[in-house]
Amino acid sequence: MASKLDFPLQGSSVHIVKKFRVALSDILNTKFGCVATFDGVDFENEPNIANHKAVVPEKRVSVTLPSGVQVSVWKGDLTSLSVDAVVNAANIRLEHFGGLASALSSAGGPKIQRESNDYVFRHGNLKTGDAVIFDAGSLPCKKIIHAVGPELPHHPSWNEVSLAEPELQKAIESILDRVKEHHLSTVAIPAISSGLFNYPRPDCVNTIVSSVKKYYEYFQHGHRPKEILLVNNDEPTVKEIERAFHGIFAPSTMMTYSQATAKNTRSATKASPTIQIGNVRVTLRKDKIEEQQTDVIVNTASQNKNLSEGQISAAILMKAGNGMQKEMHSAKSKGHIITTKPYKLNCKEVYHTFCISKGQHTAHQILFSSVNDCLDMAVASHYKSIAFPAIGTGNLGFSKKEVARMMMDAVYNFTQNHQKKMDVYFIIFPSDHDTFQAFEEQIKICQQNASHSSFAPAAAVDRRDIHGSRGSTPNISLCGPSRESTAEAEKWLTDLFTFSSSDIHNNLILHWGEEEHQQLSRLTERRVSIEEFFTQGHACISIKGVSIEEAADALLQVEAMLCDIQKELISEGEREIRMLSDTKVSAERLTVDDSSLEFSGRLSAFKSQNLRILKVEKVKNPALQVLFDLKKNQLRCSTSKTMFQCIPAQFCEMISRIGFHAECAPPEDPAYGEGIYFARTVKKAMDLWKLKKDKYLYFVEAEVLMGNSTPGKRGLILPPPVGSDPGVIYDSVTGGGDTSVVFSGYQALPTYIITCKRV
């Protein structure tokens, strides 16, 4: 049963929340399944869908398609919009706990969640791309359409976004199918998947707008709505939709800057394309980067720090002199940037960026971040101007349009977080006409967006004025799947805001690479002591700060890195399971009736260990079942053993989705090898996982294939050979009659998750 809890904030906790709102929300969701919203905290007008505010509806732009359907872009509040239907960005379980879903559910009253629960009870979870339609409760519309868009990792790769695109297209098509079936006239669609589901906003809105266009452009059969409204309440998303709208619906009207200015004056063709975004003026210029007289010149350098490699870097080196190359070898990097003195250049400082080639993981993210970080560093140093070359169009393999778009997006992102005046110059080599045109087109898109946005800001309406007053005392409102989850989250928050030291025990630390260890190293440069150690099979990090705020700063960054690793493991695991089983990966946890034999039959085993069962959930994962059956045939096992694991709360969902991993439940002492441990009894599980001192304990009941087994020993990473042939090994090892260790997660199938409380 869903649970809600308000956690009050005061003193340093308010400052911590202001600084780490996004990371804190992500951690609470990953570790405890809780969605956090923040009340009474001033985020300096940062757009945040979780802190949903109503705005006066404002139509920005529209087009009528040949089919007669009008498509329009609005800034507005979906909870107060007078249309036939609004679309909710839902999850597969139709649990409306966070973001827009929470706002619509609250405004629509209990009927919204009740009908959703009834549907899932009768039909099971939805699939990504599905859309269902119900009555809208107290909302000022007739219907609400719950649509499930793809959910991506926190920092998705370019490949992950590409794989998600067809799923988002299917979600939009499903929405429009419901519109046709129910003869709806006006429907409001938000940028589903762009918020809590981590779909990058520019890619998300491109897919949504193009999908709507494709569906209705030459629509001939069935009901046609009067208008499809693309609606969001935060300005950055609305502007992104406007950009996509102009690019997708009217590409033939989009002239280059030169074509547009030539219509007005002959001399204008020689002018540099310029656009003002907030306090930042962006100018595109054909020139040599090494000749610029800005405060900062940006270079794009090779990973080996050899400035003579690459045309741009070589030109900068030739102008600056060899002193710059000598400094490069001793200079320390800040992320993907090294700063040096200008030497013979006409600037104050040079920022050398180190991006990676397009085919590599996170290449797009690194290029985008490098531009954004250069701008942040320039502001921190009180510089007023910065010149960029076109980063990545040479040996790194990015297309000219990709680079122009990413660099302009990075500048726009910068303008949302800084109010300082800045001149940004994009300097394109005089003969590189294609790159100049790519940047010119991006500036033109921004100019068109700006021309449709020259209005006074809409008056904001606080939701408290509509649905009764709520106290303005700063607090975090937690919505979780159960009372235990919110209680666990509350305890974690209490420790976070109370102690200046903490220990993290999490074997996902073993998956950290160079990037994570570099970030950990940077944290130690502050007034924080961080110790990383490994003891008896457990990876640990000890954090001690001079103040609570500094300790919390480090703790949140470490926890955020671990959450990112967990999401990546789940994504990789699901891809592998899908490939091996040829089955769509889906996981359900169905709560067992406490009056059933499934529930009562387990009571005595836990009661004998002074544990009270609060909840039993049956795990259904068809893809894991397929792999388990294949493993059973491979090992020639006719039977399996029912066994237990005791796991942290944050791994319940992970195990349900991708099965067992040694990192999720390392025993107190891995005396029989480095595999996946299971206990025959609850008592033995309590002995194996002695670190479980929390109020609530989580057990996974599983069917385990032992096959041909032998006694284990410390240090084994695979079962030992059966005989002299090292290619023939045992299937598992034992540690006496009550402990078994397997080395393949597919040898065990999670069947139940049992939540207990210490008596």
PDB file of C-alpha atoms in Angstrom, residues 405-621:
ATOM      1  CA  ARG A 405      23.274  21.428 -32.066  1.00  0.00           C
ATOM      2  CA  MET A 406      25.151  20.122 -29.005  1.00  0.00           C
ATOM      3  CA  MET A 407      27.213  23.287 -28.606  1.00  0.00           C
ATOM      4  CA  MET A 408      24.155  25.545 -28.933  1.00  0.00           C
ATOM      5  CA  ASP A 409      22.255  23.315 -26.491  1.00  0.00           C
ATOM      6  CA  ALA A 410      25.144  23.630 -24.014  1.00  0.00           C
ATOM      7  CA  VAL A 411      25.055  27.428 -24.271  1.00  0.00           C
ATOM      8  CA  TYR A 412      21.295  27.414 -23.761  1.00  0.00           C
ATOM      9  CA  ASN A 413      21.689  25.132 -20.736  1.00  0.00           C
ATOM     10  CA  PHE A 414      24.279  27.541 -19.349  1.00  0.00           C
ATOM     11  CA  THR A 415      21.895  30.492 -19.698  1.00  0.00           C
ATOM     12  CA  GLN A 416      19.323  28.715 -17.524  1.00  0.00           C
ATOM     13  CA  ASN A 417      21.734  28.555 -14.575  1.00  0.00           C
ATOM     14  CA  HIS A 418      23.667  31.844 -14.823  1.00  0.00           C
ATOM     15  CA  GLN A 419      22.557  35.470 -14.970  1.00  0.00           C
ATOM     16  CA  LYS A 420      25.987  36.963 -15.716  1.00  0.00           C
ATOM     17  CA  LYS A 421      26.580  38.795 -18.988  1.00  0.00           C
ATOM     18  CA  MET A 422      28.742  36.849 -21.393  1.00  0.00           C
ATOM     19  CA  ASP A 423      29.785  37.063 -25.027  1.00  0.00           C
ATOM     20  CA  VAL A 424      30.116  33.643 -26.632  1.00  0.00           C
ATOM     21  CA  TYR A 425      31.768  33.387 -30.043  1.00  0.00           C
ATOM     22  CA  PHE A 426      31.668  30.347 -32.309  1.00  0.00           C
ATOM     23  CA  ILE A 427      34.694  30.716 -34.576  1.00  0.00           C
ATOM     24  CA  ILE A 428      34.614  28.728 -37.815  1.00  0.00           C
ATOM     25  CA  PHE A 429      37.625  28.492 -40.134  1.00  0.00           C
ATOM     26  CA  PRO A 430      36.969  30.804 -43.137  1.00  0.00           C
ATOM     27  CA  SER A 431      36.878  28.034 -45.780  1.00  0.00           C
ATOM     28  CA  ASP A 432      34.708  25.625 -43.742  1.00  0.00           C
ATOM     29  CA  HIS A 433      31.376  26.652 -45.278  1.00  0.00           C
ATOM     30  CA  ASP A 434      29.441  23.476 -44.280  1.00  0.00           C
ATOM     31  CA  THR A 435      30.223  23.860 -40.579  1.00  0.00           C
ATOM     32  CA  PHE A 436      29.383  27.578 -40.708  1.00  0.00           C
ATOM     33  CA  GLN A 437      26.025  26.761 -42.294  1.00  0.00           C
ATOM     34  CA  ALA A 438      25.264  24.097 -39.660  1.00  0.00           C
ATOM     35  CA  PHE A 439      25.823  26.639 -36.863  1.00  0.00           C
ATOM     36  CA  GLU A 440      23.936  29.273 -38.847  1.00  0.00           C
ATOM     37  CA  GLU A 441      20.895  27.017 -39.039  1.00  0.00           C
ATOM     38  CA  GLN A 442      20.987  26.390 -35.284  1.00  0.00           C
ATOM     39  CA  ILE A 443      21.106  30.122 -34.592  1.00  0.00           C
ATOM     40  CA  LYS A 444      18.205  30.596 -36.992  1.00  0.00           C
ATOM     41  CA  ILE A 445      16.174  28.038 -35.055  1.00  0.00           C
ATOM     42  CA  CYS A 446      16.900  29.906 -31.828  1.00  0.00           C
ATOM     43  CA  GLN A 447      15.943  33.204 -33.450  1.00  0.00           C
ATOM     44  CA  GLN A 448      12.612  31.775 -34.554  1.00  0.00           C
ATOM     45  CA  ASN A 449      11.958  30.458 -31.058  1.00  0.00           C
ATOM     46  CA  ALA A 450      12.794  33.860 -29.627  1.00  0.00           C
ATOM     47  CA  SER A 451      10.491  35.628 -32.085  1.00  0.00           C
ATOM     48  CA  HIS A 452       7.593  33.502 -30.848  1.00  0.00           C
ATOM     49  CA  SER A 453       8.460  34.136 -27.209  1.00  0.00           C
ATOM     50  CA  SER A 454       8.522  37.937 -26.955  1.00  0.00           C
ATOM     51  CA  PHE A 455       5.929  38.245 -24.221  1.00  0.00           C
ATOM     52  CA  ALA A 456       5.756  39.048 -20.561  1.00  0.00           C
ATOM     53  CA  PRO A 457       6.069  36.013 -18.275  1.00  0.00           C
ATOM     54  CA  ALA A 458       2.764  34.418 -17.446  1.00  0.00           C
ATOM     55  CA  ALA A 459       1.511  34.984 -13.933  1.00  0.00           C
ATOM     56  CA  ALA A 460       2.178  31.961 -11.740  1.00  0.00           C
ATOM     57  CA  VAL A 461      -0.594  30.515  -9.617  1.00  0.00           C
ATOM     58  CA  ASP A 462       0.437  28.576  -6.544  1.00  0.00           C
ATOM     59  CA  ARG A 463      -1.374  25.256  -6.246  1.00  0.00           C
ATOM     60  CA  ARG A 464      -1.986  25.991  -2.578  1.00  0.00           C
ATOM     61  CA  ASP A 465      -4.402  28.746  -3.654  1.00  0.00           C
ATOM     62  CA  ILE A 466      -6.460  26.149  -5.529  1.00  0.00           C
ATOM     63  CA  HIS A 467      -6.520  23.128  -3.259  1.00  0.00           C
ATOM     64  CA  GLY A 468      -6.335  24.608   0.188  1.00  0.00           C
ATOM     65  CA  SER A 469      -3.425  26.012   2.127  1.00  0.00           C
ATOM     66  CA  ARG A 470      -0.283  24.109   2.938  1.00  0.00           C
ATOM     67  CA  GLY A 471       2.377  25.298   5.296  1.00  0.00           C
ATOM     68  CA  SER A 472       5.386  26.978   3.718  1.00  0.00           C
ATOM     69  CA  THR A 473       7.800  25.348   6.196  1.00  0.00           C
ATOM     70  CA  PRO A 474      10.565  23.682   4.147  1.00  0.00           C
ATOM     71  CA  ASN A 475      10.057  19.938   3.907  1.00  0.00           C
ATOM     72  CA  ILE A 476      10.558  16.919   1.684  1.00  0.00           C
ATOM     73  CA  SER A 477       7.347  15.092   0.853  1.00  0.00           C
ATOM     74  CA  LEU A 478       8.044  11.384   0.327  1.00  0.00           C
ATOM     75  CA  CYS A 479       5.717   9.078  -1.589  1.00  0.00           C
ATOM     76  CA  GLY A 480       6.735   5.434  -1.454  1.00  0.00           C
ATOM     77  CA  PRO A 481       5.288   2.034  -2.336  1.00  0.00           C
ATOM     78  CA  SER A 482       4.971   1.047   1.345  1.00  0.00           C
ATOM     79  CA  ARG A 483       5.210   2.335   4.903  1.00  0.00           C
ATOM     80  CA  GLU A 484       8.534   0.515   5.262  1.00  0.00           C
ATOM     81  CA  SER A 485      10.042   2.290   2.248  1.00  0.00           C
ATOM     82  CA  THR A 486       9.198   5.777   3.532  1.00  0.00           C
ATOM     83  CA  ALA A 487      10.407   4.834   7.030  1.00  0.00           C
ATOM     84  CA  GLU A 488      13.739   3.634   5.584  1.00  0.00           C
ATOM     85  CA  ALA A 489      14.047   6.839   3.558  1.00  0.00           C
ATOM     86  CA  GLU A 490      13.223   8.934   6.634  1.00  0.00           C
ATOM     87  CA  LYS A 491      15.973   7.232   8.664  1.00  0.00           C
ATOM     88  CA  TRP A 492      18.498   7.721   5.858  1.00  0.00           C
ATOM     89  CA  LEU A 493      17.618  11.418   5.581  1.00  0.00           C
ATOM     90  CA  THR A 494      17.877  11.840   9.350  1.00  0.00           C
ATOM     91  CA  ASP A 495      21.399  10.386   9.327  1.00  0.00           C
ATOM     92  CA  LEU A 496      22.342  12.498   6.296  1.00  0.00           C
ATOM     93  CA  PHE A 497      21.342  15.763   7.973  1.00  0.00           C
ATOM     94  CA  THR A 498      22.581  14.839  11.494  1.00  0.00           C
ATOM     95  CA  PHE A 499      26.051  13.290  11.331  1.00  0.00           C
ATOM     96  CA  SER A 500      29.349  14.616   9.983  1.00  0.00           C
ATOM     97  CA  SER A 501      30.588  11.070   9.314  1.00  0.00           C
ATOM     98  CA  SER A 502      29.096   7.986   7.722  1.00  0.00           C
ATOM     99  CA  ASP A 503      30.022   4.602   6.273  1.00  0.00           C
ATOM    100  CA  ILE A 504      28.704   3.157   3.028  1.00  0.00           C
ATOM    101  CA  HIS A 505      28.759  -0.615   2.554  1.00  0.00           C
ATOM    102  CA  ASN A 506      28.004  -1.401  -1.080  1.00  0.00           C
ATOM    103  CA  ASN A 507      29.790  -3.859  -3.356  1.00  0.00           C
ATOM    104  CA  LEU A 508      28.762  -1.864  -6.426  1.00  0.00           C
ATOM    105  CA  ILE A 509      31.878   0.138  -5.517  1.00  0.00           C
ATOM    106  CA  LEU A 510      33.765  -2.720  -7.179  1.00  0.00           C
ATOM    107  CA  HIS A 511      32.304  -1.603 -10.521  1.00  0.00           C
ATOM    108  CA  TRP A 512      33.785   1.881 -10.311  1.00  0.00           C
ATOM    109  CA  GLY A 513      36.145   2.873 -13.081  1.00  0.00           C
ATOM    110  CA  GLU A 514      38.697   5.620 -13.517  1.00  0.00           C
ATOM    111  CA  GLU A 515      36.081   8.355 -13.810  1.00  0.00           C
ATOM    112  CA  GLU A 516      34.454   7.503 -10.460  1.00  0.00           C
ATOM    113  CA  HIS A 517      37.802   7.235  -8.665  1.00  0.00           C
ATOM    114  CA  GLN A 518      38.864  10.595 -10.092  1.00  0.00           C
ATOM    115  CA  GLN A 519      35.662  12.127  -8.724  1.00  0.00           C
ATOM    116  CA  LEU A 520      36.370  10.501  -5.353  1.00  0.00           C
ATOM    117  CA  SER A 521      39.875  11.951  -5.459  1.00  0.00           C
ATOM    118  CA  ARG A 522      38.485  15.423  -6.148  1.00  0.00           C
ATOM    119  CA  LEU A 523      36.231  15.134  -3.098  1.00  0.00           C
ATOM    120  CA  THR A 524      39.260  14.528  -0.872  1.00  0.00           C
ATOM    121  CA  GLU A 525      40.695  17.883  -1.952  1.00  0.00           C
ATOM    122  CA  ARG A 526      38.014  19.540   0.165  1.00  0.00           C
ATOM    123  CA  ARG A 527      37.660  19.492   3.953  1.00  0.00           C
ATOM    124  CA  VAL A 528      36.463  15.880   3.802  1.00  0.00           C
ATOM    125  CA  SER A 529      38.280  12.679   4.682  1.00  0.00           C
ATOM    126  CA  ILE A 530      37.363   9.697   2.512  1.00  0.00           C
ATOM    127  CA  GLU A 531      38.709   6.181   3.028  1.00  0.00           C
ATOM    128  CA  GLU A 532      37.955   3.341   0.627  1.00  0.00           C
ATOM    129  CA  PHE A 533      38.614  -0.179   1.907  1.00  0.00           C
ATOM    130  CA  PHE A 534      37.651  -3.819   1.405  1.00  0.00           C
ATOM    131  CA  THR A 535      37.063  -6.189   4.294  1.00  0.00           C
ATOM    132  CA  GLN A 536      35.705  -9.757   4.392  1.00  0.00           C
ATOM    133  CA  GLY A 537      34.056  -9.507   1.003  1.00  0.00           C
ATOM    134  CA  HIS A 538      32.576  -6.053   1.620  1.00  0.00           C
ATOM    135  CA  ALA A 539      33.535  -2.867  -0.235  1.00  0.00           C
ATOM    136  CA  CYS A 540      33.248   0.140   2.063  1.00  0.00           C
ATOM    137  CA  ILE A 541      33.708   3.905   1.996  1.00  0.00           C
ATOM    138  CA  SER A 542      34.116   5.930   5.180  1.00  0.00           C
ATOM    139  CA  ILE A 543      33.334   9.666   4.937  1.00  0.00           C
ATOM    140  CA  LYS A 544      34.220  12.247   7.595  1.00  0.00           C
ATOM    141  CA  GLY A 545      33.628  15.965   7.174  1.00  0.00           C
ATOM    142  CA  VAL A 546      34.517  19.038   9.194  1.00  0.00           C
ATOM    143  CA  SER A 547      30.830  19.950   9.110  1.00  0.00           C
ATOM    144  CA  ILE A 548      27.557  18.116   8.497  1.00  0.00           C
ATOM    145  CA  GLU A 549      27.051  20.028   5.244  1.00  0.00           C
ATOM    146  CA  GLU A 550      30.449  19.062   3.859  1.00  0.00           C
ATOM    147  CA  ALA A 551      29.994  15.416   4.835  1.00  0.00           C
ATOM    148  CA  ALA A 552      26.535  15.383   3.238  1.00  0.00           C
ATOM    149  CA  ASP A 553      27.983  16.961   0.090  1.00  0.00           C
ATOM    150  CA  ALA A 554      30.474  14.090  -0.283  1.00  0.00           C
ATOM    151  CA  LEU A 555      28.007  11.386   0.776  1.00  0.00           C
ATOM    152  CA  LEU A 556      25.423  12.453  -1.808  1.00  0.00           C
ATOM    153  CA  GLN A 557      27.977  12.488  -4.599  1.00  0.00           C
ATOM    154  CA  VAL A 558      29.182   8.999  -3.658  1.00  0.00           C
ATOM    155  CA  GLU A 559      25.607   7.672  -3.387  1.00  0.00           C
ATOM    156  CA  ALA A 560      24.736   9.265  -6.751  1.00  0.00           C
ATOM    157  CA  MET A 561      27.667   7.464  -8.393  1.00  0.00           C
ATOM    158  CA  LEU A 562      26.506   4.165  -6.891  1.00  0.00           C
ATOM    159  CA  CYS A 563      22.938   4.744  -8.096  1.00  0.00           C
ATOM    160  CA  ASP A 564      24.237   5.406 -11.606  1.00  0.00           C
ATOM    161  CA  ILE A 565      26.176   2.133 -11.499  1.00  0.00           C
ATOM    162  CA  GLN A 566      23.071   0.279 -10.322  1.00  0.00           C
ATOM    163  CA  LYS A 567      20.981   1.689 -13.176  1.00  0.00           C
ATOM    164  CA  GLU A 568      23.648   0.784 -15.704  1.00  0.00           C
ATOM    165  CA  LEU A 569      23.792  -2.791 -14.353  1.00  0.00           C
ATOM    166  CA  ILE A 570      20.018  -3.101 -14.635  1.00  0.00           C
ATOM    167  CA  SER A 571      20.050  -1.770 -18.207  1.00  0.00           C
ATOM    168  CA  GLU A 572      22.891  -4.091 -19.212  1.00  0.00           C
ATOM    169  CA  GLY A 573      21.254  -7.020 -17.422  1.00  0.00           C
ATOM    170  CA  GLU A 574      17.926  -6.502 -19.163  1.00  0.00           C
ATOM    171  CA  ARG A 575      19.624  -6.282 -22.555  1.00  0.00           C
ATOM    172  CA  GLU A 576      21.468  -9.553 -21.873  1.00  0.00           C
ATOM    173  CA  ILE A 577      18.347 -11.309 -20.607  1.00  0.00           C
ATOM    174  CA  ARG A 578      16.354 -10.143 -23.635  1.00  0.00           C
ATOM    175  CA  MET A 579      19.070 -11.413 -25.978  1.00  0.00           C
ATOM    176  CA  LEU A 580      19.534 -14.791 -24.258  1.00  0.00           C
ATOM    177  CA  SER A 581      15.870 -15.561 -23.652  1.00  0.00           C
ATOM    178  CA  ASP A 582      14.410 -13.945 -26.776  1.00  0.00           C
ATOM    179  CA  THR A 583      11.675 -12.751 -24.417  1.00  0.00           C
ATOM    180  CA  LYS A 584      10.593  -9.231 -23.492  1.00  0.00           C
ATOM    181  CA  VAL A 585      11.875  -8.429 -20.018  1.00  0.00           C
ATOM    182  CA  SER A 586       9.104  -7.592 -17.565  1.00  0.00           C
ATOM    183  CA  ALA A 587       8.966  -7.992 -13.808  1.00  0.00           C
ATOM    184  CA  GLU A 588       5.965  -7.938 -11.495  1.00  0.00           C
ATOM    185  CA  ARG A 589       5.765  -8.055  -7.705  1.00  0.00           C
ATOM    186  CA  LEU A 590       2.257  -9.126  -6.731  1.00  0.00           C
ATOM    187  CA  THR A 591       1.320  -8.701  -3.060  1.00  0.00           C
ATOM    188  CA  VAL A 592       0.097 -11.960  -1.554  1.00  0.00           C
ATOM    189  CA  ASP A 593      -3.138 -11.870   0.457  1.00  0.00           C
ATOM    190  CA  ASP A 594      -2.233 -12.162   4.165  1.00  0.00           C
ATOM    191  CA  SER A 595      -5.101 -14.622   4.668  1.00  0.00           C
ATOM    192  CA  SER A 596      -3.737 -17.041   2.055  1.00  0.00           C
ATOM    193  CA  LEU A 597      -1.642 -20.155   2.604  1.00  0.00           C
ATOM    194  CA  GLU A 598       1.199 -18.523   0.638  1.00  0.00           C
ATOM    195  CA  PHE A 599       1.411 -15.967   3.451  1.00  0.00           C
ATOM    196  CA  SER A 600       0.549 -18.021   6.546  1.00  0.00           C
ATOM    197  CA  GLY A 601       2.756 -20.941   5.499  1.00  0.00           C
ATOM    198  CA  ARG A 602       5.857 -18.758   5.925  1.00  0.00           C
ATOM    199  CA  LEU A 603       5.020 -17.206   9.302  1.00  0.00           C
ATOM    200  CA  SER A 604       6.526 -19.810  11.631  1.00  0.00           C
ATOM    201  CA  ALA A 605       9.992 -19.875  10.018  1.00  0.00           C
ATOM    202  CA  PHE A 606      10.364 -16.133  10.504  1.00  0.00           C
ATOM    203  CA  LYS A 607       8.622 -15.959  13.877  1.00  0.00           C
ATOM    204  CA  SER A 608      11.227 -18.339  15.321  1.00  0.00           C
ATOM    205  CA  GLN A 609      13.858 -15.684  14.534  1.00  0.00           C
ATOM    206  CA  ASN A 610      11.829 -12.902  16.211  1.00  0.00           C
ATOM    207  CA  LEU A 611      10.716 -11.524  12.861  1.00  0.00           C
ATOM    208  CA  ARG A 612       7.180 -10.497  11.930  1.00  0.00           C
ATOM    209  CA  ILE A 613       6.248 -10.746   8.250  1.00  0.00           C
ATOM    210  CA  LEU A 614       4.730  -7.487   7.027  1.00  0.00           C
ATOM    211  CA  LYS A 615       4.376  -8.321   3.351  1.00  0.00           C
ATOM    212  CA  VAL A 616       4.937 -11.187   0.927  1.00  0.00           C
ATOM    213  CA  GLU A 617       5.300 -10.331  -2.766  1.00  0.00           C
ATOM    214  CA  LYS A 618       5.279 -12.924  -5.528  1.00  0.00           C
ATOM    215  CA  VAL A 619       7.870 -12.216  -8.233  1.00  0.00           C
ATOM    216  CA  LYS A 620       6.862 -12.943 -11.830  1.00  0.00           C
ATOM    217  CA  ASN A 621       9.545 -12.532 -14.494  1.00  0.00           C
TER     218      ASN A 621
END
